[in-house]
Short mmCIF file of C-alpha atoms in Angstrom, two decimals:
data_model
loop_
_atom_site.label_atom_id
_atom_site.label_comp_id
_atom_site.label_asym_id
_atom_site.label_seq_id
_atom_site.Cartn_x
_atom_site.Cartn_y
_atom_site.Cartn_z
CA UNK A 1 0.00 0.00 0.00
CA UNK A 2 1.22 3.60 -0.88
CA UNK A 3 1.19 5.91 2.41
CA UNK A 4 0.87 8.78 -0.12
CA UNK A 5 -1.93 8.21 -2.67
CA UNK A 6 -1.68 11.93 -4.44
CA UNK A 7 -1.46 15.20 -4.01
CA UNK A 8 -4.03 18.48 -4.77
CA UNK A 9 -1.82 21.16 -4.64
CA UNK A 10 0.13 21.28 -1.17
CA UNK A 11 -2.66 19.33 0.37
CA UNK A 12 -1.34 15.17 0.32
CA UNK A 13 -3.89 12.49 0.42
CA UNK A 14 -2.71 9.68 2.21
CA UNK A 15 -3.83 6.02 2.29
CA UNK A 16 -4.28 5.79 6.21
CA UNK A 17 -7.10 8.86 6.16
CA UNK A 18 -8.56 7.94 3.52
CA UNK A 19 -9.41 4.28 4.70
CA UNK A 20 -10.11 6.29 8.09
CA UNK A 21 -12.84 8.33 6.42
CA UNK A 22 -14.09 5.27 4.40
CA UNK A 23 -14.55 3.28 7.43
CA UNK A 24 -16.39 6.40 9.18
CA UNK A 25 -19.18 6.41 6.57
CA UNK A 26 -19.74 3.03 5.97
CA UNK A 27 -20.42 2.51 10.01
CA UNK A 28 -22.34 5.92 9.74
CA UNK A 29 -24.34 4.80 6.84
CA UNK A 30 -24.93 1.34 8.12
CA UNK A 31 -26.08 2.68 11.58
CA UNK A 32 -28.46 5.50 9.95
CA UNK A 33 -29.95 2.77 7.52
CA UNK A 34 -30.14 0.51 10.59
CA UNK A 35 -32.04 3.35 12.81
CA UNK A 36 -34.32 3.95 10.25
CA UNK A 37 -35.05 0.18 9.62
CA UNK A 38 -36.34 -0.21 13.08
CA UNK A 39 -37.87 3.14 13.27
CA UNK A 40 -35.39 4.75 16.19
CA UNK A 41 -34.74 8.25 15.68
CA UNK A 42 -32.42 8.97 12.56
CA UNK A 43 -31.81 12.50 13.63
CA UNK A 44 -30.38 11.85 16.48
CA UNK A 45 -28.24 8.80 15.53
CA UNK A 46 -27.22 11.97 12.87
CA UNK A 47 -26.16 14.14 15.42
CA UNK A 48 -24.85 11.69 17.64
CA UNK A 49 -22.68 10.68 14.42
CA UNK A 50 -21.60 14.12 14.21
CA UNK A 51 -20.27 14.31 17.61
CA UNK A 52 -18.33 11.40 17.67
CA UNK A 53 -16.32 12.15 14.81
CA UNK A 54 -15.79 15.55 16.54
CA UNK A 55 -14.43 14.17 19.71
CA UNK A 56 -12.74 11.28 17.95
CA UNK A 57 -10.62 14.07 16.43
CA UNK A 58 -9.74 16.28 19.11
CA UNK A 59 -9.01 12.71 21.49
CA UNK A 60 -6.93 11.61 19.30
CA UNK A 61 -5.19 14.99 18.72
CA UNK A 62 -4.96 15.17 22.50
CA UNK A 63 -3.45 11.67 22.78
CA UNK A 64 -0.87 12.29 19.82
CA UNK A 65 0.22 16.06 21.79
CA UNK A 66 0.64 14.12 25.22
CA UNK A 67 2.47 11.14 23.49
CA UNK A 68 5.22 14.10 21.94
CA UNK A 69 4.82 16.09 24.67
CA UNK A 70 8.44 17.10 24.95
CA UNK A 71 8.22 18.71 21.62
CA UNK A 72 4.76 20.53 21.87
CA UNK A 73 6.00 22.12 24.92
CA UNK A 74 8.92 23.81 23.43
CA UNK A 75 6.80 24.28 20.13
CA UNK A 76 2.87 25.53 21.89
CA UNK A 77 1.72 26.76 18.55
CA UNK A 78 2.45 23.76 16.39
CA UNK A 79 -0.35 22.16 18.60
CA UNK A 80 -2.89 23.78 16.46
CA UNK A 81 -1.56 23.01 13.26
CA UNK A 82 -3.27 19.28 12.53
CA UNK A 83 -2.76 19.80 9.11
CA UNK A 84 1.20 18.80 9.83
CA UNK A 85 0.19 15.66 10.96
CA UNK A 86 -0.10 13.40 13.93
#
């Protein structure tokens, strides 16, 4: 598998997010479909969708800052910058 699949400009596309996203929206779709099959509130599976991919991102941010925490603590602002990774 190629870690890099292309690239849009500066923006890279790797493999690992991509498979990341693909397995987000085929649970998401499957649960939706399922909520709707048995008739138990497809809104709020929706929202409650929403908000796990939320704090999915910012945990995992959070757990890859603490992991390198010796060089976020010299480098505070590079915290903010997910788009560099990790």
């Amino acid at each position: 598998m190629h870690p890099l699949l292309f690239e849009i400009g500066p923006v890279a596309i790797r493999s690992y997010g991509v498979f990341v996203a693909v397995g987000f929206f085929t649970a998401f779709s499957l649960l939706y479909s399922e909520a709707k099959r048995k008739n138990c509130y497809p809104q709020k599976i929706l929202d409650l969708e929403l908000v796990i991919l939320v704090f999915g991102l910012l945990g995992a941010r959070a757990l890859h800052v603490l992991v390198n925490f010796d060089f976020y603590a010299k480098n505070i602002p590079e915290i903010f910058l997910i788009w560099r990774g990790g």
